[in-house]
Short mmCIF file of C-alpha atoms in Angstrom, two decimals:
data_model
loop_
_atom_site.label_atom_id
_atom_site.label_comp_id
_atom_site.label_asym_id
_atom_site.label_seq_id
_atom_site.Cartn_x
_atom_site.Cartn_y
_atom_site.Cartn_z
CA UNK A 182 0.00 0.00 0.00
CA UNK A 183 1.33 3.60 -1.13
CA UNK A 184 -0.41 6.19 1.44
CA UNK A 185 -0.34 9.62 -0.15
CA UNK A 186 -0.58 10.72 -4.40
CA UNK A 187 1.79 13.30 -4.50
CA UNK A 188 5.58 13.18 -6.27
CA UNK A 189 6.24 10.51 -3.43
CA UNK A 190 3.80 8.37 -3.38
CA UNK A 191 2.53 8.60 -7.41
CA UNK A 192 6.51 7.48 -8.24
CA UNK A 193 6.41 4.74 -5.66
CA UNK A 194 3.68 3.14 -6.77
CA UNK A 195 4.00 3.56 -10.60
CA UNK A 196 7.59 1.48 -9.82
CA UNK A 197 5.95 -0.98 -7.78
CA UNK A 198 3.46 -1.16 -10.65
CA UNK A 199 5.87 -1.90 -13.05
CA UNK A 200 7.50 -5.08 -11.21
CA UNK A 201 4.42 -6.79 -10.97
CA UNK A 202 3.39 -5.76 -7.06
CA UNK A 203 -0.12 -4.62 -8.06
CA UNK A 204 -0.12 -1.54 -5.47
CA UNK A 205 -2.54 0.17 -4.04
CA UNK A 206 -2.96 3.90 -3.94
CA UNK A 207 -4.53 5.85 -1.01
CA UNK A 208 -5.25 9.18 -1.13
CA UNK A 209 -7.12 11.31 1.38
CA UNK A 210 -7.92 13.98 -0.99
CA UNK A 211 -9.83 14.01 -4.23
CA UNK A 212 -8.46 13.20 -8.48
CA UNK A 213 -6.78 16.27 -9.57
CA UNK A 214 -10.12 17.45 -11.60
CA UNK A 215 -12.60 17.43 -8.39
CA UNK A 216 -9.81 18.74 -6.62
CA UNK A 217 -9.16 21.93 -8.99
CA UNK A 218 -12.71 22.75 -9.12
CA UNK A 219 -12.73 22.05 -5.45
CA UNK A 220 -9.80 24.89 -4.70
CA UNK A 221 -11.14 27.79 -7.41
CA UNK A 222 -13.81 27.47 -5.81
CA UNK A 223 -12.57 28.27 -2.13
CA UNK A 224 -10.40 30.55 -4.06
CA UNK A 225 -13.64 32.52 -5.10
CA UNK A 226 -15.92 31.74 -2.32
CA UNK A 227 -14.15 31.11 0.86
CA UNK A 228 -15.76 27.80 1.31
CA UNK A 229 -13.04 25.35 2.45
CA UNK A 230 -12.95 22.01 1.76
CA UNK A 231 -10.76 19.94 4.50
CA UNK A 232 -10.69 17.27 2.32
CA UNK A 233 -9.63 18.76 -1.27
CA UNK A 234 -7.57 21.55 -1.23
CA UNK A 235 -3.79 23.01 -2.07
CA UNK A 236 -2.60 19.96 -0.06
CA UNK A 237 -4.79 17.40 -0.12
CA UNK A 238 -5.70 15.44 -3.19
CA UNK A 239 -3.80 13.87 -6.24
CA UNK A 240 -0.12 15.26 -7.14
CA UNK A 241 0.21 17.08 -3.67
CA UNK A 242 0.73 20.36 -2.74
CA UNK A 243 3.11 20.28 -5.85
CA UNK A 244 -0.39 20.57 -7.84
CA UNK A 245 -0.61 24.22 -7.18
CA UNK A 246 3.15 25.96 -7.02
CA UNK A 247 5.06 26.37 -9.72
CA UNK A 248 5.68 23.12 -11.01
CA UNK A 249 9.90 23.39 -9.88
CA UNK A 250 11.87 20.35 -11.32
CA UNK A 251 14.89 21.33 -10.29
CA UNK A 252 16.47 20.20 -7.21
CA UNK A 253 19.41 20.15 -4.90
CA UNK A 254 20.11 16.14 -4.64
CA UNK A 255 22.90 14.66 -6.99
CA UNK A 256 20.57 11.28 -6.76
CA UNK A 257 20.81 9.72 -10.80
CA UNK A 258 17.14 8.79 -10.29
CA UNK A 259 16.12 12.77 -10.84
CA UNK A 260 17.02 11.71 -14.35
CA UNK A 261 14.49 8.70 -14.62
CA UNK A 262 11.09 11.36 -12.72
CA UNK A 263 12.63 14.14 -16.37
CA UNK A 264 12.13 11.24 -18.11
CA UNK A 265 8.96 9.75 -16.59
CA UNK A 266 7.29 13.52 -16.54
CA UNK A 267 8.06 14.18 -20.52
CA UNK A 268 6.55 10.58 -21.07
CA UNK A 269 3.48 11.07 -19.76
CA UNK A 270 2.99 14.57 -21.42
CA UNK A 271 5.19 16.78 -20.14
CA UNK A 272 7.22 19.23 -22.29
CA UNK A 273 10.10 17.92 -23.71
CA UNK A 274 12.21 21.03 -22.93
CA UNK A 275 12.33 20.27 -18.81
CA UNK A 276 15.10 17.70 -20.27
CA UNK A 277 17.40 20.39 -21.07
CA UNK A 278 16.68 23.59 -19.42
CA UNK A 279 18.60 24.87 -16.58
CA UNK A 280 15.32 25.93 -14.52
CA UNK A 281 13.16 23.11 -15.49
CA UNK A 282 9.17 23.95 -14.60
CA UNK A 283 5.89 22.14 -15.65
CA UNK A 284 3.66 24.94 -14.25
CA UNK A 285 0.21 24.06 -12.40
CA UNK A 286 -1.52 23.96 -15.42
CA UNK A 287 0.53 21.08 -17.55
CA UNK A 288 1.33 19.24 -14.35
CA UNK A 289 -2.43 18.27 -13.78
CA UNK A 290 -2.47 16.04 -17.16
CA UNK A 291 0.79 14.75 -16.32
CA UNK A 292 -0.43 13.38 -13.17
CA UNK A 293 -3.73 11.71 -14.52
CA UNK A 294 -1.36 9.75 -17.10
CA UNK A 295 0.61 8.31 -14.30
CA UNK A 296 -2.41 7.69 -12.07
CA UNK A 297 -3.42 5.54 -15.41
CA UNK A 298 -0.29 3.84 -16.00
CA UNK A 299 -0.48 2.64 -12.53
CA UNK A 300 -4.11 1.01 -12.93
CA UNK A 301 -3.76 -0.30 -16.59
CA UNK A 302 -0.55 -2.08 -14.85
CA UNK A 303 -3.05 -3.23 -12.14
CA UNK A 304 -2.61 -1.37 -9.66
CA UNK A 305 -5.37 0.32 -8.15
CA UNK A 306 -6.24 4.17 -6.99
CA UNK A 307 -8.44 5.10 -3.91
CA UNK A 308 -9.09 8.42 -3.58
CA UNK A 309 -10.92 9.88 -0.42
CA UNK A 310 -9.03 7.29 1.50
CA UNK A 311 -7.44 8.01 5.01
CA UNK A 312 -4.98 6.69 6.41
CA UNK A 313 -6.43 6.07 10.22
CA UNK A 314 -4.47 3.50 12.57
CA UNK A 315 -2.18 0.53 11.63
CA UNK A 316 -1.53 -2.51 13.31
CA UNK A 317 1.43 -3.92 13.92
CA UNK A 318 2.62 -7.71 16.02
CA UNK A 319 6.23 -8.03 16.82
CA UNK A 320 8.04 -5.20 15.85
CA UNK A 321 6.36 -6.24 11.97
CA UNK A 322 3.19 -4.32 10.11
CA UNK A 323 0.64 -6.55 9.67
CA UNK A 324 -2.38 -4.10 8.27
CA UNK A 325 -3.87 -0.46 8.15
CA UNK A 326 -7.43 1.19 9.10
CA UNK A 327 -8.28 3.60 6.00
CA UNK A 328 -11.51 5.56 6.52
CA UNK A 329 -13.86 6.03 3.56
CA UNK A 330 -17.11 7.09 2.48
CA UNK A 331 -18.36 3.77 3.33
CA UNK A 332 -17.14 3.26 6.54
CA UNK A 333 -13.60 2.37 8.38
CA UNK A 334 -11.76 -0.80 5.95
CA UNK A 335 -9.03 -2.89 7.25
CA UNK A 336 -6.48 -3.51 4.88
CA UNK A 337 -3.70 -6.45 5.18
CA UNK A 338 -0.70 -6.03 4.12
CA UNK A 339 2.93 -5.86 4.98
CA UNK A 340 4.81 -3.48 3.16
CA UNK A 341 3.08 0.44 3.37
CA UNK A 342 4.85 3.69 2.02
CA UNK A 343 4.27 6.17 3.94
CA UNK A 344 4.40 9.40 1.82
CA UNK A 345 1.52 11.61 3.42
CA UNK A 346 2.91 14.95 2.86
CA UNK A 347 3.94 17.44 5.02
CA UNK A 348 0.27 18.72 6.24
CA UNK A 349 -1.25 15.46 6.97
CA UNK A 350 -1.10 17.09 10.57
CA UNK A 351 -3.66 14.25 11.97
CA UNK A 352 -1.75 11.50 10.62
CA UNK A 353 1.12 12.92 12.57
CA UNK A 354 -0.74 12.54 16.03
CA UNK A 355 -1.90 9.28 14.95
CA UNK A 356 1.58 8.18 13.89
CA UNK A 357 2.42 9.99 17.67
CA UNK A 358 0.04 8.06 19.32
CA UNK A 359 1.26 5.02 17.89
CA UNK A 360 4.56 5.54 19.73
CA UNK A 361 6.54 5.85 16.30
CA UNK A 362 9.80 7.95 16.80
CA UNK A 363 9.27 10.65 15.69
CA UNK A 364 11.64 13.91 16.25
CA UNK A 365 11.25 17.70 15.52
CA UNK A 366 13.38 19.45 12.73
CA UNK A 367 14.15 22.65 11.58
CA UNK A 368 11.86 24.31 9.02
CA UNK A 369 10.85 28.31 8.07
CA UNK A 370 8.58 31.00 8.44
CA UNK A 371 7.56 34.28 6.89
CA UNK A 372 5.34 34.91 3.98
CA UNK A 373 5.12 35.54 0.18
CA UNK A 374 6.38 39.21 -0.98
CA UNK A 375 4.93 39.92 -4.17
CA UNK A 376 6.26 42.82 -7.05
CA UNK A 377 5.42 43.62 -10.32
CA UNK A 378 6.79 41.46 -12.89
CA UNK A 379 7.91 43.85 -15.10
CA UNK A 380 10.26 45.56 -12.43
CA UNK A 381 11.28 42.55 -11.43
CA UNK A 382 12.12 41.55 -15.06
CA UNK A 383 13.68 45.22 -15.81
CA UNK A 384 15.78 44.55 -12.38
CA UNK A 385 17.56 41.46 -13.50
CA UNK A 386 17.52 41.57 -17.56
CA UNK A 387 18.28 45.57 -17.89
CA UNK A 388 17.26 46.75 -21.26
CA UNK A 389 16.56 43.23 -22.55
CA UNK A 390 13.12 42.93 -20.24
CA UNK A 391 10.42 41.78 -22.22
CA UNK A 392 11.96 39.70 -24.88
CA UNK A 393 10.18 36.39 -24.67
CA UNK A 394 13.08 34.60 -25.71
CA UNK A 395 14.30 35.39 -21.70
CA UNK A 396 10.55 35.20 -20.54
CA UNK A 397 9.86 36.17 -16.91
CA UNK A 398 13.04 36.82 -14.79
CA UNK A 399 13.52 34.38 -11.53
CA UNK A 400 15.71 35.32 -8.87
CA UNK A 401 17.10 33.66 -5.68
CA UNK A 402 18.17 35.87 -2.74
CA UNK A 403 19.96 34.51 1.15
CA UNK A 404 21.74 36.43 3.59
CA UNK A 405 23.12 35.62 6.66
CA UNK A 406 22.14 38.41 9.67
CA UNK A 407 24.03 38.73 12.64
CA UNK A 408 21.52 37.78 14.83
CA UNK A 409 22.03 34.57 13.59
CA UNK A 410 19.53 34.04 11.53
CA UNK A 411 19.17 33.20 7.71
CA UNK A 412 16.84 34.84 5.63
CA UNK A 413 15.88 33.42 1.89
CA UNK A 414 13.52 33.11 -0.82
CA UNK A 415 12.14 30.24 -1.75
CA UNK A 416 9.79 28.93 -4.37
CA UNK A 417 10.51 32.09 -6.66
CA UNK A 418 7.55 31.99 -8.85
CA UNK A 419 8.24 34.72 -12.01
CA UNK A 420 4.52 36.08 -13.69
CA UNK A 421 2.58 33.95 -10.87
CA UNK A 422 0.18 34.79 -7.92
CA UNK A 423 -0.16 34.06 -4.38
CA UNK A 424 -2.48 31.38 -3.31
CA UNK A 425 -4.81 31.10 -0.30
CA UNK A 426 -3.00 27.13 0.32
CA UNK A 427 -5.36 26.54 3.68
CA UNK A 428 -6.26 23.13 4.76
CA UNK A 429 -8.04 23.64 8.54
CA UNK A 430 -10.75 25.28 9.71
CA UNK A 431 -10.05 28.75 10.99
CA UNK A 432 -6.62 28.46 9.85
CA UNK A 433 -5.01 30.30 7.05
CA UNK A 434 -1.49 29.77 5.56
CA UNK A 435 -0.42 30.77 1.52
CA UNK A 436 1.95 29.48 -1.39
CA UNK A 437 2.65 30.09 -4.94
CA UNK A 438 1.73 29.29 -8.22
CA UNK A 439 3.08 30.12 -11.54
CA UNK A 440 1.25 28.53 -14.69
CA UNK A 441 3.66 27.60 -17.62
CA UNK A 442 3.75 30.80 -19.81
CA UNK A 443 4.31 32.69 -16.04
CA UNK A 444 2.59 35.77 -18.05
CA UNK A 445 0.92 36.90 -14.89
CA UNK A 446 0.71 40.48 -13.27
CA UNK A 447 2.92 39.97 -10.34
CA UNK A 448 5.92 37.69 -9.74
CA UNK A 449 6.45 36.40 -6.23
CA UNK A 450 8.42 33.98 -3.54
CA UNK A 451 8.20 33.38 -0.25
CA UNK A 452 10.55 35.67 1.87
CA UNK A 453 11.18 33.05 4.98
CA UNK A 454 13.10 32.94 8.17
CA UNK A 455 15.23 29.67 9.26
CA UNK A 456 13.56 28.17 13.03
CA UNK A 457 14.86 25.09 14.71
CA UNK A 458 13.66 23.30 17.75
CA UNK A 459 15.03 25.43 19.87
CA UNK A 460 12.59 28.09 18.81
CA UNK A 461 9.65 25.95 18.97
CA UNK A 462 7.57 26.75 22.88
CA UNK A 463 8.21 23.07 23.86
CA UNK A 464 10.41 19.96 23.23
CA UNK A 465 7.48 17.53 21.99
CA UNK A 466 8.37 15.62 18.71
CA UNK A 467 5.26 17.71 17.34
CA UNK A 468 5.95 21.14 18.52
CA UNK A 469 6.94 22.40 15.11
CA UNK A 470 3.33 21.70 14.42
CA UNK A 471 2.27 23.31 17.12
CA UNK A 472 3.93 26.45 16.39
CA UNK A 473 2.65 26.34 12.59
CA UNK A 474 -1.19 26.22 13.56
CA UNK A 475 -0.74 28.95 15.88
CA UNK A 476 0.61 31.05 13.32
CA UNK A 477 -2.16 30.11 10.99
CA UNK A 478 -4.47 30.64 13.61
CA UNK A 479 -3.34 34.14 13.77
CA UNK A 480 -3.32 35.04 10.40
CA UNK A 481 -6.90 33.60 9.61
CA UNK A 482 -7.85 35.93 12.76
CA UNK A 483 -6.24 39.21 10.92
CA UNK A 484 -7.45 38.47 8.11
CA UNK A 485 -11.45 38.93 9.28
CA UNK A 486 -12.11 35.27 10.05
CA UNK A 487 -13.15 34.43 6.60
CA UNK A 488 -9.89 33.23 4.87
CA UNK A 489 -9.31 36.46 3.61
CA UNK A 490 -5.49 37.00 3.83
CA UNK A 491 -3.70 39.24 5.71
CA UNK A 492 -1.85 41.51 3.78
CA UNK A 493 0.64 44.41 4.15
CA UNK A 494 2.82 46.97 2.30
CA UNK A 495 6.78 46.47 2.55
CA UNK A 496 7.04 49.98 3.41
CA UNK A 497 4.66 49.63 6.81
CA UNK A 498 6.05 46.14 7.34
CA UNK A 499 9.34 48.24 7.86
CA UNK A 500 8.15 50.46 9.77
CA UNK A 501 5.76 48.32 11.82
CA UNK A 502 2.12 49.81 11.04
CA UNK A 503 -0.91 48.61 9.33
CA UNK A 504 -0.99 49.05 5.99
CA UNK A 505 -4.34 51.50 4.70
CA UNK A 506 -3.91 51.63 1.33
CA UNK A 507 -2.06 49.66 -1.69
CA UNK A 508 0.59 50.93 -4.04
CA UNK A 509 1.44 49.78 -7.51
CA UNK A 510 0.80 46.09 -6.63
CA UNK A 511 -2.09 44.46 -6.05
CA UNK A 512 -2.57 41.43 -4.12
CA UNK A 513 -3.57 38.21 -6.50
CA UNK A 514 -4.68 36.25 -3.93
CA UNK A 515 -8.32 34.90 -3.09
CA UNK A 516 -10.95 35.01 -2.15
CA UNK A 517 -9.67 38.36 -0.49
CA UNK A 518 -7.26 40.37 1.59
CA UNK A 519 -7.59 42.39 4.44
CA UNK A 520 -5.18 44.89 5.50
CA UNK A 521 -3.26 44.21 8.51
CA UNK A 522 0.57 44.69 10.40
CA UNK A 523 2.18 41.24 9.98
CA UNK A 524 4.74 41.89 12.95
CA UNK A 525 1.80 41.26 15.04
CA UNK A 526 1.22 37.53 13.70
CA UNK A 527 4.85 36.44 13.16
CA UNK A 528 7.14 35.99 16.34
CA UNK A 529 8.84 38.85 16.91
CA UNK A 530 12.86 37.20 15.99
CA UNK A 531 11.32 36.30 12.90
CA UNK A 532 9.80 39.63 11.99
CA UNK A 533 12.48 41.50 13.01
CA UNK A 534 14.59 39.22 10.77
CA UNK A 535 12.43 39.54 7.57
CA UNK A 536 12.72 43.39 8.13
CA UNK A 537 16.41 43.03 7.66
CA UNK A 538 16.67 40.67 5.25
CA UNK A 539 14.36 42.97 3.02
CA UNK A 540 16.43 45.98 3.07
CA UNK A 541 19.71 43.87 2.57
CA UNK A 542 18.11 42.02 -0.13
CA UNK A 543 17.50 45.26 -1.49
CA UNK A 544 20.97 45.56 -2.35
CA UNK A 545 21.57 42.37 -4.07
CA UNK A 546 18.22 42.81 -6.07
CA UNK A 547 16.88 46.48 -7.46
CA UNK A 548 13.82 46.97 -5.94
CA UNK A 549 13.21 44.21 -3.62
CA UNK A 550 13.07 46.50 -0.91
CA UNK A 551 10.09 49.06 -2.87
CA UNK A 552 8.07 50.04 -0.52
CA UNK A 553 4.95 49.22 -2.63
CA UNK A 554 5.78 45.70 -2.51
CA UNK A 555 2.70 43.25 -0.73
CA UNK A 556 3.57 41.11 1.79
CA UNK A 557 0.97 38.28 2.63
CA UNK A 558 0.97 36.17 5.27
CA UNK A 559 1.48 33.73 6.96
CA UNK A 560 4.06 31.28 4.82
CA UNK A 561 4.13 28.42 6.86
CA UNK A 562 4.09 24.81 4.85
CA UNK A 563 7.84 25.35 3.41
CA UNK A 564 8.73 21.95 4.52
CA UNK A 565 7.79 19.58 7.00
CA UNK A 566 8.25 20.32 10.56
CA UNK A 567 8.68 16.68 11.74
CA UNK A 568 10.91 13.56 10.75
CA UNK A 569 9.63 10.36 10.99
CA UNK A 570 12.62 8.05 12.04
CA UNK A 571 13.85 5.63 9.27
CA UNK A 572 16.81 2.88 8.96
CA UNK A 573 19.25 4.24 6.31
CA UNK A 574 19.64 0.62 4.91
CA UNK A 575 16.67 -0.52 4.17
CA UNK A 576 14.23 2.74 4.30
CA UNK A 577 12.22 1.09 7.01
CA UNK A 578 10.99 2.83 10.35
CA UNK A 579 13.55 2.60 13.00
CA UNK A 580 10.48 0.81 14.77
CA UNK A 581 8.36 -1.30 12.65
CA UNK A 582 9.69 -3.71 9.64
CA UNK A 583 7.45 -3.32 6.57
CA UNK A 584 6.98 0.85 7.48
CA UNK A 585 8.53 3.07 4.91
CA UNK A 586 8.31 6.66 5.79
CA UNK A 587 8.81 8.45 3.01
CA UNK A 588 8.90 11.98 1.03
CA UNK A 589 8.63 15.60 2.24
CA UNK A 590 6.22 15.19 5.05
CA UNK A 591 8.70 12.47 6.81
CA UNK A 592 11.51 14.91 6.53
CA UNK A 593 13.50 13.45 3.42
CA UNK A 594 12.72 15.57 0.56
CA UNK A 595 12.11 18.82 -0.26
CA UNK A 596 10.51 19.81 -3.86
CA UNK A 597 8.55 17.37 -6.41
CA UNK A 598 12.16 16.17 -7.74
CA UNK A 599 13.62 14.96 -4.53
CA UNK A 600 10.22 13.62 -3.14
CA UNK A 601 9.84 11.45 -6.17
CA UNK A 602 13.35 10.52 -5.87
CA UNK A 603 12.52 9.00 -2.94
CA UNK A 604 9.31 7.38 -3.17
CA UNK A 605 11.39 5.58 -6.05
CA UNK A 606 13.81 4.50 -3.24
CA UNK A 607 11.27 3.17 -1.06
CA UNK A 608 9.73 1.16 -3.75
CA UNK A 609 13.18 -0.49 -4.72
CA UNK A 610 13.60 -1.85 -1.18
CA UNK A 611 10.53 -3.04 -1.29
CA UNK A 612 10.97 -4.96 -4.41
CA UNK A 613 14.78 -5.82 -3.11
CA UNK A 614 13.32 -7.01 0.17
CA UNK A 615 10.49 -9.17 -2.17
CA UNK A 616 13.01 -11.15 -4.26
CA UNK A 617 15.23 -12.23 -1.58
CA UNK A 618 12.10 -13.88 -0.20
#
């Protein structure tokens, strides 16, 4: 069983698929068409959906960014998910460029050809299927409670991938509860700052903005502080928008998208602060968490209580008022914004350190520090806050033989490259582990 359909989990299984193991793919959320009509529609309306949303449902919370194939690991396997992408209708340029991206739009067909090679191998697909308890007898996994429409099912197996994600934020108490290890890590927190695209393109290209030879101009920005701190962006995405990416009730976090032409208004990235364990207000495995739905909670206060996002100008984050009126940019995020002073939802070392980062930044990149630029908040689901312990031979939990966590939301990836990387590890060892028997 493969728990989870994004890069992870939709790689695992379409391996497993191939060697004959007949797989079967859980996935909380909805197929990536319900699930798109599903988020526009919150996007319009406000109405959340817990179940289908920017992080939930088929292809992950990769679904809705900006489709990023490149990645930091050195792993030969990045080659084979190029390859696999462009095979099931990708373009065939993310081969060769430098910067590969699929954008939100293309990735969603991609996805549904994979989900298909899976089942025409004979595996099968289960979608609105949670993951809910497992049961294990000597140290060994010996089945899983999934919840459905239909009732709880118990399903036997031995072998389970466990590639959830890194907002599954139930399955992470259950997995708690369970007495898995389970240990706190490091992850960041600010939110997305958003310019216009053409300054942003005149800023980097000079007088050779606008020729669509370059297309929209990307950026990456770090610098160290002396407080300690590191300040970043992260998931640049060049003619994108901000997206409301909430997946609780009363809770409100954001992310970005970019499309493939990237053609849009505004460019963005998330402008984020490095936290470790030592920041978090306890020393529980989960506290991470803890610290991420408090921020949320914050935010979806600020921003009236009806996932409208908070939102604030760069020049009154500086100087630490609420913003009253907008500038040259204007927010693209839904359903709404409201205006608000984001150094009253952030902790205050982390505000303090976006501050500086901003006006430093403005030095390495023209403009970045215009005061017109919209900040929106919070930016909170960078990465997983949580590692779920795993052998580094065989993949397995520390605890339980047949347990392989797995992906971004058990702390060993970070981007749809290296999460697919590693759901393809996981399935190996499960087909290694199958032909020695």
């Amino acid at each position: 069983v493969v728990v989870g359909a994004g890069p992870a989990g939709l790689f695992a299984a379409l391996i497993l698929a191939r060697s004959g193991a007949n797989p079967i793919l859980i996935e909380r959320g909805r197929d990536v068409d319900r699930r798109t009509a599903d988020v526009n529609r919150f996007w319009t309306s406000g109405q959340l959906d817990t179940t289908s949303n920017v992080q939930f449902g088929e292809g992950g919370a990769g679904t809705f960014s900006d489709g990023k194939l490149n990645s930091g690991t050195k792993d030969i396997r990045q080659r084979k998910v190029l390859e696999e992408f462009v095979s099931h209708g990708a373009p065939d340029e993310i081969l060769y460029n430098a910067k590969p991206h699929i954008g939100t739009d293309m990735l969603k067909g991609t996805i549904k050809n994979i989900r298909n090679e899976i089942i025409e191998l004979g595996g099968s697909v289960m979608f609105e299927t949670k993951l809910v308890s497992m049961a294990f007898s000597d140290n060994k996994l010996k089945s899983i409670t999934v919840e459905t429409a239909n009732g709880d099912e118990i399903i036997e197996t031995d072998n389970v991938i466990l590639a959830i994600g890194h907002s599954a934020r139930d399955t992470f108490e259950m997995l708690y509860d369970l007495k898995l290890p389970i240990e706190a890590k490091p992850f960041s927190v600010g939110a997305r700052i958003e310019h216009l695209r053409e300054k942003v393109d005149k800023a980097q290209y000079g007088r050779f903005a606008g020729n669509k030879k370059l297309g929209s101009a990307n950026y990456k920005l770090s610098t160290h502080l002396d407080n300690g701190r590191g300040v970043y962006t992260f998931c640049m995405c060049p003619g994108g928008k901000v997206v409301n990416a909430s997946s609780e009730e009363n809770r409100l976090c954001t992310n970005g998208m970019s499309e493939f032409a990237r053609n849009a208004e505004n460019s963005n990235s998330a402008l984020l602060v490095g936290i470790n364990p030592d920041d978090y207000e306890s020393d529980h495995p989960l506290a991470g968490m803890y610290l991420q739905r408090k921020l949320e909670s914050k935010a979806f206060v600020a921003g009236g209580e009806n996932y409208n996002a908070p939102i604030q100008r760069v020049d009154d984050f500086l100087n630490n008022r609420k913003s009253t009126h907008l500038g040259d940019v204007k927010p693209s995020i839904g359903p709404n914004y409201e205006f608000s002073n984001l150094n009253e939802i952030l902790p205050e070392y982390v505000s303090t350190s976006m501050a500086q980062g901003i006006v430093k930044m403005g030095r390495m990149l023209h403009g970045f520090d215009d005061g017109d630029a919209v900040l929106t908040g919070v930016e909170s689901r960078s990465s997983s806050p949580v590692r779920i312990m795993r052998k580094t031979d065989t993949l397995e939990s520390v605890l339980i033989e047949g347990l392989y966590p797995c992906g971004e939301g058990a702390g060993y990836a970070g981007g749809i490259i290296s999460a697919a990387v590693d759901g393809i590890k996981c399935a190996e060892k499960i087909i290694e582990k199958s032909n020695k028997n």
